[in-house]
mmCIF file of C-alpha atoms and ligand atoms in Angstrom:
data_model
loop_
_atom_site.group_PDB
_atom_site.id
_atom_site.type_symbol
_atom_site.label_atom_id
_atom_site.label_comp_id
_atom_site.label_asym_id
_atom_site.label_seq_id
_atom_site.Cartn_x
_atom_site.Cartn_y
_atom_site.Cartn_z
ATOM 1 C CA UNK A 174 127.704 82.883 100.608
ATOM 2 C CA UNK A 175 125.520 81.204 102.662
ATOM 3 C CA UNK A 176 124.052 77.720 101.894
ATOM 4 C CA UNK A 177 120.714 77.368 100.440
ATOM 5 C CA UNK A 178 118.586 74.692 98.561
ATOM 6 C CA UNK A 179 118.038 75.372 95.075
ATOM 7 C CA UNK A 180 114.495 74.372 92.915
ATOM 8 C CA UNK A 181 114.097 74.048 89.426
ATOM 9 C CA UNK A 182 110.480 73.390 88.947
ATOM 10 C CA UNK A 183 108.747 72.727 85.583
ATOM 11 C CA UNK A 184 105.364 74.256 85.957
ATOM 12 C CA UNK A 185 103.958 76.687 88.113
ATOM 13 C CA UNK A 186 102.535 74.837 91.027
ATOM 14 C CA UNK A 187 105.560 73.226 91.317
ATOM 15 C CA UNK A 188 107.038 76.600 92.027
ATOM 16 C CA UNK A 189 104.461 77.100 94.447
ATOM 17 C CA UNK A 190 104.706 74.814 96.824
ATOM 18 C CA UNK A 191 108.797 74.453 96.132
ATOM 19 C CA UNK A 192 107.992 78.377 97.902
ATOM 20 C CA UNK A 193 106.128 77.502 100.229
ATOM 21 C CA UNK A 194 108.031 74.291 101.508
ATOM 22 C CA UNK A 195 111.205 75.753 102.044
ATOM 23 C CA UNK A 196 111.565 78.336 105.006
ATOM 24 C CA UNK A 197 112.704 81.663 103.293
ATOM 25 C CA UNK A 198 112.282 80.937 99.760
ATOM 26 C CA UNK A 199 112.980 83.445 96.802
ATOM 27 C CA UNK A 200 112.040 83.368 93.070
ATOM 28 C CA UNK A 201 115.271 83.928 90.663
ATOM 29 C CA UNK A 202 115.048 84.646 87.023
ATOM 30 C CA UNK A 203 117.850 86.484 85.299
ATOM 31 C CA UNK A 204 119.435 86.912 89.043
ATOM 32 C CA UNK A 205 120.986 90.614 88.524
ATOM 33 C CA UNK A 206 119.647 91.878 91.095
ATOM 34 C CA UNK A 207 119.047 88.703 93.433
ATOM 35 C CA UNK A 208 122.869 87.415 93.391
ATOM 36 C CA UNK A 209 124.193 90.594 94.285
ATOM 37 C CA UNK A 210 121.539 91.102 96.817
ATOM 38 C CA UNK A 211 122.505 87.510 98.485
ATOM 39 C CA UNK A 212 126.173 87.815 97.879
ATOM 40 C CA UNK A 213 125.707 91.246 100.415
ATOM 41 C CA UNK A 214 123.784 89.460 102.650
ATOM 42 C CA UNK A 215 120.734 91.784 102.337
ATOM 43 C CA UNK A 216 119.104 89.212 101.482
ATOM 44 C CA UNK A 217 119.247 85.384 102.525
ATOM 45 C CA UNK A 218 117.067 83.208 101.413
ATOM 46 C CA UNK A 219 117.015 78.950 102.569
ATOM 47 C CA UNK A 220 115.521 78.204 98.971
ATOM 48 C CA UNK A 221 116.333 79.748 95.561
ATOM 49 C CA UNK A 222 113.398 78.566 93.405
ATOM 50 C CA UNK A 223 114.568 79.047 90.043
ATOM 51 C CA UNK A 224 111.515 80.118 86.957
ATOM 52 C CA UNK A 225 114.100 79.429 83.961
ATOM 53 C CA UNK A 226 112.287 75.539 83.310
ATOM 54 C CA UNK A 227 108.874 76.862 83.264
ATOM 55 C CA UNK A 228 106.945 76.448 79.735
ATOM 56 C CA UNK A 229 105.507 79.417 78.428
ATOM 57 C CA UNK A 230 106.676 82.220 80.693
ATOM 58 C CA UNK A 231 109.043 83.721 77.843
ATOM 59 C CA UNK A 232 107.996 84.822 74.532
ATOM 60 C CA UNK A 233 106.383 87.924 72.521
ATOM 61 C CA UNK A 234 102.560 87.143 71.518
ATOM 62 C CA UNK A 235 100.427 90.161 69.948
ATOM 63 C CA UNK A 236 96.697 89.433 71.146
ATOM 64 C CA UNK A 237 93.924 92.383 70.056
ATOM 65 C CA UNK A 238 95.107 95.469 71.260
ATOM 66 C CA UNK A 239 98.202 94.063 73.306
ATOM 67 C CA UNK A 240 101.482 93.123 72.817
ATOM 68 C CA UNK A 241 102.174 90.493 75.655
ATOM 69 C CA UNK A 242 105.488 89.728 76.873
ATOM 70 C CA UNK A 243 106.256 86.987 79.101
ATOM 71 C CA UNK A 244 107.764 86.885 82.305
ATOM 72 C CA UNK A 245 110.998 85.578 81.450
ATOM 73 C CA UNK A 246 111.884 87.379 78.089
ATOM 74 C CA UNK A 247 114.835 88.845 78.136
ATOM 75 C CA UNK A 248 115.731 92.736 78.039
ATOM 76 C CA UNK A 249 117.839 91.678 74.649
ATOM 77 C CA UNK A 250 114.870 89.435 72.907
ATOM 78 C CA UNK A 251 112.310 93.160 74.121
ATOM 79 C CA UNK A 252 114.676 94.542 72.364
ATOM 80 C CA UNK A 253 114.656 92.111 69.265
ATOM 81 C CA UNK A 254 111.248 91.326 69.395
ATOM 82 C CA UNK A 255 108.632 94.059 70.500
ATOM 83 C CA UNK A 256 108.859 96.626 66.750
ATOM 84 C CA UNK A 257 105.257 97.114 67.314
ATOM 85 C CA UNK A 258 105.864 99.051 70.232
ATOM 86 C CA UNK A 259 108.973 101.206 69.169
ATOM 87 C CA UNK A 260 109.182 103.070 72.265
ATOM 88 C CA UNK A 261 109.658 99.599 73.966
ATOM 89 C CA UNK A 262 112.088 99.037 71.944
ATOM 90 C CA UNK A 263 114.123 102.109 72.633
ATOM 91 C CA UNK A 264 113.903 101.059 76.583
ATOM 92 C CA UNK A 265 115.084 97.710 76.268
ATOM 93 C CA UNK A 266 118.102 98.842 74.251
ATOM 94 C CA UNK A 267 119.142 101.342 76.999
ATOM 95 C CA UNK A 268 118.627 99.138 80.301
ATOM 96 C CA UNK A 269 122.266 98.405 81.671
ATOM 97 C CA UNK A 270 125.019 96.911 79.131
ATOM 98 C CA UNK A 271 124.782 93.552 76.648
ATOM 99 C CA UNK A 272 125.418 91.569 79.263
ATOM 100 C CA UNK A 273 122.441 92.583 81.856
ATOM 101 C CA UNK A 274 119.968 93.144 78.652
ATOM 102 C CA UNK A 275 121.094 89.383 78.193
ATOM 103 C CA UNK A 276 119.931 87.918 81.232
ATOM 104 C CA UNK A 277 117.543 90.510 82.927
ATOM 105 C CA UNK A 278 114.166 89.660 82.388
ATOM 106 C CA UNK A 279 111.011 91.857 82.231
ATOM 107 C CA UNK A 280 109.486 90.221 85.385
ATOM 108 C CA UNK A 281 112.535 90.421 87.549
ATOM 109 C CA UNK A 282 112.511 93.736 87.121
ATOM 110 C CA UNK A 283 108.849 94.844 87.628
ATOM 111 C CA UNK A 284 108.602 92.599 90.973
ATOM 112 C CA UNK A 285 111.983 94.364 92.190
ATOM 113 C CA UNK A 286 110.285 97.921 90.926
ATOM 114 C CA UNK A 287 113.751 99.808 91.682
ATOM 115 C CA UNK A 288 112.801 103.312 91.438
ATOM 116 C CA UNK A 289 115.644 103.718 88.924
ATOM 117 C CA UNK A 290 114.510 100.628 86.739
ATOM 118 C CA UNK A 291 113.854 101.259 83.074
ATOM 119 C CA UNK A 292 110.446 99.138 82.470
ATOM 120 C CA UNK A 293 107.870 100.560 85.134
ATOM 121 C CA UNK A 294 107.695 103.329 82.936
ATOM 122 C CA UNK A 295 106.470 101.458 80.074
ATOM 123 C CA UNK A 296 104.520 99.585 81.624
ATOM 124 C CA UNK A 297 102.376 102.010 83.361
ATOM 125 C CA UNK A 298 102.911 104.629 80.329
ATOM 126 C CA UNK A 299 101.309 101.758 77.672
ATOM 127 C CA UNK A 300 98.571 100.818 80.160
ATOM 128 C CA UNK A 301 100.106 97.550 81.023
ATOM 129 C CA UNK A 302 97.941 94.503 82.468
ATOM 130 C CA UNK A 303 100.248 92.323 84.675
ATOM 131 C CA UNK A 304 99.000 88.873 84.814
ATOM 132 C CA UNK A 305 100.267 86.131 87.979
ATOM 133 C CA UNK A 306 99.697 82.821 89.146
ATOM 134 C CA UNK A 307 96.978 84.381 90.745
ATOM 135 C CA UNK A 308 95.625 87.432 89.713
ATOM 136 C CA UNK A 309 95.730 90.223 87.030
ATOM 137 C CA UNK A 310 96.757 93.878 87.814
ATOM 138 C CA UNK A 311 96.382 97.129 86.213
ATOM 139 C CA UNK A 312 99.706 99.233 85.846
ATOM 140 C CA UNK A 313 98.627 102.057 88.253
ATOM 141 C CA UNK A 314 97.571 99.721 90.936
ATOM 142 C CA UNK A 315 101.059 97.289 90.426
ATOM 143 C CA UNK A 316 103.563 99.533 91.411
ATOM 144 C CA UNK A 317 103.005 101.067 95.137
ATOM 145 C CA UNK A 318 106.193 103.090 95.882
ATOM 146 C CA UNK A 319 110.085 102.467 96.377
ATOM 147 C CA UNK A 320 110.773 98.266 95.592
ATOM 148 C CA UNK A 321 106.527 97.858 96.628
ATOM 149 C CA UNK A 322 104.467 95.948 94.478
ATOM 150 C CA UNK A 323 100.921 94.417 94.762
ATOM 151 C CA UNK A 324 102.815 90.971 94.826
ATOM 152 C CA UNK A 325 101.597 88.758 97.431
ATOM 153 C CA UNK A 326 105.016 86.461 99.265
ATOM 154 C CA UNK A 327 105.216 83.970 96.445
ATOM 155 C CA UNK A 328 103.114 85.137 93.963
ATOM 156 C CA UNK A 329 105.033 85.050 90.230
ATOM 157 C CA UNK A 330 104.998 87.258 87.911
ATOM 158 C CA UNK A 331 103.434 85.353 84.381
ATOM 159 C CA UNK A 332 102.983 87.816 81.609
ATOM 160 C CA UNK A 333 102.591 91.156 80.932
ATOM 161 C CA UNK A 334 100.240 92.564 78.129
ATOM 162 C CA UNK A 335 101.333 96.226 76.800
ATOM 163 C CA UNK A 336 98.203 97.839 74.959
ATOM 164 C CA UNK A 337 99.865 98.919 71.304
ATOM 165 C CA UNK A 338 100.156 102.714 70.864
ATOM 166 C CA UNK A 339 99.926 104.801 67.820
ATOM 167 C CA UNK A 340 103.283 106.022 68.818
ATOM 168 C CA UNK A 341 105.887 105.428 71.516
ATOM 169 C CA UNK A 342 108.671 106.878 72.861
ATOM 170 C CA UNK A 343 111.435 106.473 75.725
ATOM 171 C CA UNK A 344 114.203 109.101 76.582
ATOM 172 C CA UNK A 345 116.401 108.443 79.524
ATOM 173 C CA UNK A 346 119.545 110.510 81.077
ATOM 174 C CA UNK A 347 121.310 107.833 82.212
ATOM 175 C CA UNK A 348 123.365 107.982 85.576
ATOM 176 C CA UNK A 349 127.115 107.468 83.501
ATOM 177 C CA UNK A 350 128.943 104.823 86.389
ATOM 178 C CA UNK A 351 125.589 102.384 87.260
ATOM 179 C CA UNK A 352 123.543 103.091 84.016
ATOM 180 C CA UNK A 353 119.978 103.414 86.029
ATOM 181 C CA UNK A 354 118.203 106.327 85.321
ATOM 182 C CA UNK A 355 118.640 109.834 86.900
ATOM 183 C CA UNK A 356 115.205 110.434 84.792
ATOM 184 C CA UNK A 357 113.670 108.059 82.498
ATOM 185 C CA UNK A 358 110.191 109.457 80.224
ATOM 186 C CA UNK A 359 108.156 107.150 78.836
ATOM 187 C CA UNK A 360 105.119 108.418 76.335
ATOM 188 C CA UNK A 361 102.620 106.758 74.592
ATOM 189 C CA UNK A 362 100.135 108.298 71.889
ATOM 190 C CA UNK A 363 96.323 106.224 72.177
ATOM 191 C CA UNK A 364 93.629 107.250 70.025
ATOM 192 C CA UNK A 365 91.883 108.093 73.201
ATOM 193 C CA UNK A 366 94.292 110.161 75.185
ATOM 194 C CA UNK A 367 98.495 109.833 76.104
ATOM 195 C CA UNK A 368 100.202 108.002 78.829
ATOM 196 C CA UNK A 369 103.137 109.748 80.092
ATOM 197 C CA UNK A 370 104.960 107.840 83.182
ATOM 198 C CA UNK A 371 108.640 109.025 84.796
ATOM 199 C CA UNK A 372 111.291 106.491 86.226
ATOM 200 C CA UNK A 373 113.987 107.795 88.395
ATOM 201 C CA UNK A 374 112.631 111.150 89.250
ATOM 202 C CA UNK A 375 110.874 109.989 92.575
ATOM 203 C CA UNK A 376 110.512 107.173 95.282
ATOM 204 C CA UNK A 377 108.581 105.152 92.627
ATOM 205 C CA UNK A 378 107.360 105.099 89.155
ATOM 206 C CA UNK A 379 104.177 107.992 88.536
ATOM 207 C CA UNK A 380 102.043 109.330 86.127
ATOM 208 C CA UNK A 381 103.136 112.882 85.011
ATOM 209 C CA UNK A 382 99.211 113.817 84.898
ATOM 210 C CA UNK A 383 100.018 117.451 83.759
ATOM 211 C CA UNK A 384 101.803 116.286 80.347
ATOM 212 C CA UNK A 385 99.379 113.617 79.500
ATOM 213 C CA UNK A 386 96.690 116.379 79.484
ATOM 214 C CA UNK A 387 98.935 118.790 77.333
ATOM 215 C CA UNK A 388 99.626 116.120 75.108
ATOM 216 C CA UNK A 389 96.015 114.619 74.833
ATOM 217 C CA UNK A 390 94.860 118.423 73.285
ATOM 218 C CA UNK A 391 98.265 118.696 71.351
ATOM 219 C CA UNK A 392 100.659 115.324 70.361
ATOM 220 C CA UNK A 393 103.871 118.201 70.313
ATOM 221 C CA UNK A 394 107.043 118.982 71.565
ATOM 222 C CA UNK A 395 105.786 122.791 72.087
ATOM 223 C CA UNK A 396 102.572 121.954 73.562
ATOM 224 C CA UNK A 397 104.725 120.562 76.499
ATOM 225 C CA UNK A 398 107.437 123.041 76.448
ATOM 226 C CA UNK A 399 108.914 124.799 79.616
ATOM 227 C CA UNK A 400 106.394 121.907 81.291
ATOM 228 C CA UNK A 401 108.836 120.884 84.535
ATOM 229 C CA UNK A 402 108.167 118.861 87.500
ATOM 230 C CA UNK A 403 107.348 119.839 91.358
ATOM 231 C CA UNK A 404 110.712 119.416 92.802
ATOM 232 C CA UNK A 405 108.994 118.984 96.540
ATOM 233 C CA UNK A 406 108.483 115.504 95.839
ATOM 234 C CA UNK A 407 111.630 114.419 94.118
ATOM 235 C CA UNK A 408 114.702 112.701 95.235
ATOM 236 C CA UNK A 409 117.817 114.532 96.136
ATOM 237 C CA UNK A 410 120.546 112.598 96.405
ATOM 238 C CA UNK A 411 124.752 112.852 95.652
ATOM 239 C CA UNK A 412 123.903 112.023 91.961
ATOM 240 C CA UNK A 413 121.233 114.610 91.216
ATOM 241 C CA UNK A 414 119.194 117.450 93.258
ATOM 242 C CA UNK A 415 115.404 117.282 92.950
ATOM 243 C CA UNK A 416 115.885 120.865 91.183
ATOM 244 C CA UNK A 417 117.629 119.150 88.756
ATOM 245 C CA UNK A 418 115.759 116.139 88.392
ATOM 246 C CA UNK A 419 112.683 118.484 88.038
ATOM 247 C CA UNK A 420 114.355 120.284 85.266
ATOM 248 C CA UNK A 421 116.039 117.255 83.444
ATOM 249 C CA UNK A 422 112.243 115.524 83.554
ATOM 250 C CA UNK A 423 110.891 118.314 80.995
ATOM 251 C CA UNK A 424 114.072 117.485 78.999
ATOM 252 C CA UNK A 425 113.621 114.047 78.978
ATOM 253 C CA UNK A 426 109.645 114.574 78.218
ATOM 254 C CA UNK A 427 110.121 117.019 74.964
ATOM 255 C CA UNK A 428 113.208 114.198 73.616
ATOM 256 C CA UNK A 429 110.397 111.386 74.014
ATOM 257 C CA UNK A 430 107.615 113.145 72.167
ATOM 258 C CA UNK A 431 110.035 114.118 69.565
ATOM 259 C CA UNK A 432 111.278 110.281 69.137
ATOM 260 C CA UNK A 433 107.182 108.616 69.477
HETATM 261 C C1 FAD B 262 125.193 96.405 86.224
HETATM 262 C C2 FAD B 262 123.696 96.441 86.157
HETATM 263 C C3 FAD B 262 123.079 97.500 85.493
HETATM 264 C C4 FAD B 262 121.698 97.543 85.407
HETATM 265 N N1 FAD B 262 121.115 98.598 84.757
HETATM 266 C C5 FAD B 262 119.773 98.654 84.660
HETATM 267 C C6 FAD B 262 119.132 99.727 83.967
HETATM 268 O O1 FAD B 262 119.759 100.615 83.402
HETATM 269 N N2 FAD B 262 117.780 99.727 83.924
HETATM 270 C C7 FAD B 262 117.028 98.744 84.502
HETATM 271 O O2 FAD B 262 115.809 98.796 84.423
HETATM 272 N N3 FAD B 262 117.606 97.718 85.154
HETATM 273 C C8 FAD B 262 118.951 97.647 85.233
HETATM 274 N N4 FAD B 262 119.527 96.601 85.874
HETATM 275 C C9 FAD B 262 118.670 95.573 86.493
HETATM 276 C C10 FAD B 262 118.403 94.459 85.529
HETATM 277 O O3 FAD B 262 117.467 94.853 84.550
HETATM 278 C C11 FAD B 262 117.937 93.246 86.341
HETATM 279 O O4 FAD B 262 118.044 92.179 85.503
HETATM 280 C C12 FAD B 262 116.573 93.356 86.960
HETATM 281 O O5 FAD B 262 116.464 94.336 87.949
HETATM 282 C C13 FAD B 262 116.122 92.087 87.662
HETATM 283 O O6 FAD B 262 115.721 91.171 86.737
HETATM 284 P P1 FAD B 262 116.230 89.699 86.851
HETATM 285 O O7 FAD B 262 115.512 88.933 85.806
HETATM 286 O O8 FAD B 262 117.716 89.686 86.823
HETATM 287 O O9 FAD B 262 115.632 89.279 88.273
HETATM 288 P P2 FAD B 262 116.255 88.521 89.534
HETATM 289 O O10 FAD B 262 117.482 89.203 90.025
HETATM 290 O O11 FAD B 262 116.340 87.067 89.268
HETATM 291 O O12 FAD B 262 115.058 88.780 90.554
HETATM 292 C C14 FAD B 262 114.785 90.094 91.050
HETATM 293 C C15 FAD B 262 113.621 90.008 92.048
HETATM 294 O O13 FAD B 262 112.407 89.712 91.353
HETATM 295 C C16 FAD B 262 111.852 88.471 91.800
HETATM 296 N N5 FAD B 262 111.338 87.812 90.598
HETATM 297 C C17 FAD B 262 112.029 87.534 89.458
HETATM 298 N N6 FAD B 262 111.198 87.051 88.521
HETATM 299 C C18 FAD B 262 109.957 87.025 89.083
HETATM 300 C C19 FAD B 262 108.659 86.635 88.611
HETATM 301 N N7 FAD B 262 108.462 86.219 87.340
HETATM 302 N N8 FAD B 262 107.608 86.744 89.448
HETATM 303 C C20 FAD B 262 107.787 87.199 90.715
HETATM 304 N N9 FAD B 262 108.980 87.573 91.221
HETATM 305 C C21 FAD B 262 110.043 87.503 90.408
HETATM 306 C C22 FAD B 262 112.985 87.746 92.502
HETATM 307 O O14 FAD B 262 112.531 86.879 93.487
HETATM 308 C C23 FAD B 262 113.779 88.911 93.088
HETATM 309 O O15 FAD B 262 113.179 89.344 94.282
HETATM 310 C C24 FAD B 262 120.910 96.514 85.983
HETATM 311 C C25 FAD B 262 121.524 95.445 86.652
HETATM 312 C C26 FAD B 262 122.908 95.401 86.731
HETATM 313 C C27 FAD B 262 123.547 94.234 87.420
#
């Protein structure tokens, strides 16, 4: 591995300008995906600027109509911590093994947005507000396609506040060597309509538009039955056709509705 400097601020400007100061600079928080990423060179950063010493970016606060969750809480304390949200529950208890669900953290994942990761679905599913340093996004304008986030270089991920459903639920088929997702459903019941989002399907994280209007008229498994995907836009790879994917999304989508 190469040599870099390491940070360990204790508040968020620190952070900042511990970024900005030191040539190619990278946040790290539970590292799973980071370490491996510098230990393959694809990445190489000069400065590791680590978020574990910050006050206040881990935790589980209900506020109103939200359940926030902080940047740094862990897939395992989600998992713990979130029973208002069941559905969220049910994700956090499937991402990886113990030992990832011990040290990944909810905004390590959503600033990587893997297009196999777990938590873009609930986030954009439940309406999510994703609060920064700097700014505060709206699920459906966050996540922009394969690893793509509206993340400005530097820009850390704070909190993010999941609006509470009147029911939840998350099925995944999980890929059985690496864990990810081959398709991952997320729905969530509002007393105003349904969320519906799909991980692993497609380049990124989307809204399955044609279930949440099913769903909206008629909160059952049959109102969504024989519902599948358009294959043209899914991924095909040695793991999973796009037929398949298609097929396996409508299987995944009648499981979650059964569980919320
Ligand atoms: C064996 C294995 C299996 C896994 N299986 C799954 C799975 O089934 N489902 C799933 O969803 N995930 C899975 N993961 C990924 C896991 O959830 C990771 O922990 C996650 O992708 C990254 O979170 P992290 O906290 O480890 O982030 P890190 O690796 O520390 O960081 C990841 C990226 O996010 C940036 N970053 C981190 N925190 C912030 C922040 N607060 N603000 C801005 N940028 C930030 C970093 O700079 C880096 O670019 C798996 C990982 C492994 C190793």
């Amino acid at each position: 591995m190469r040599d870099f400097a390491y940070a360990r601020p204790v508040s968020l400007a620190d952070a900042a300008s511990a970024f900005a100061g030191g040539g190619e600079a990278a946040f790290i928080a539970g590292g799973h995906t980071l370490l491996p990423a510098i230990k393959s060179r694809l990445r190489m950063p000069d400065t590791l600027v680590d978020l574990a010493a910050i006050p206040g970016l881990d935790g589980i606060v209900p506020d109103g109509d939200r359940l926030w969750i902080g940047a740094l809480t862990t897939h395992a304390a989600v998992a713990a911590g979130a029973g208002a949200i069941p559905g969220l529950v049910a994700m956090a208890n499937v991402i990886g093994d113990q030992q990832v669900r011990n040290r990944g953290t909810l905004g390590g994942v959503i600033a990587n947005n893997d297009p196999a990761a777990d938590y873009p679905a609930a986030v954009l599913a439940l309406d999510g507000m994703i609060e920064t340093d700097r700014a505060s996004y709206a699920a459906d304008d966050f996540f922009q396609g394969m690893f793509a986030t509206a993340l400005a270089d530097g820009e850390i991920v704070t909190r993010v506040g999941f609006r509470m459903p009147l029911a939840s639920g998350y099925a995944k088929f999980r890929n059985p060597a690496s864990r990810y997702a081959l398709v991952g459903v997320f729905v969530a019941r509002f007393a105003d309509g349904v969320g519906v989002a799909v991980i692993g399907a497609g380049p990124g994280v989307f809204r399955w538009t044609a279930a949440e209007a099913a769903l909206t008229a008629d909160f059952s498994a049959g109102a969504v039955a024989g519902l599948v995907l358009d294959a043209d836009d899914l991924n095909s790879d040695l793991h999973a056709s796009a037929e398949f994917r298609a097929h396996l999304a409508g299987v995944m989508l009648a499981q979650a509705v059964g569980d919320a």
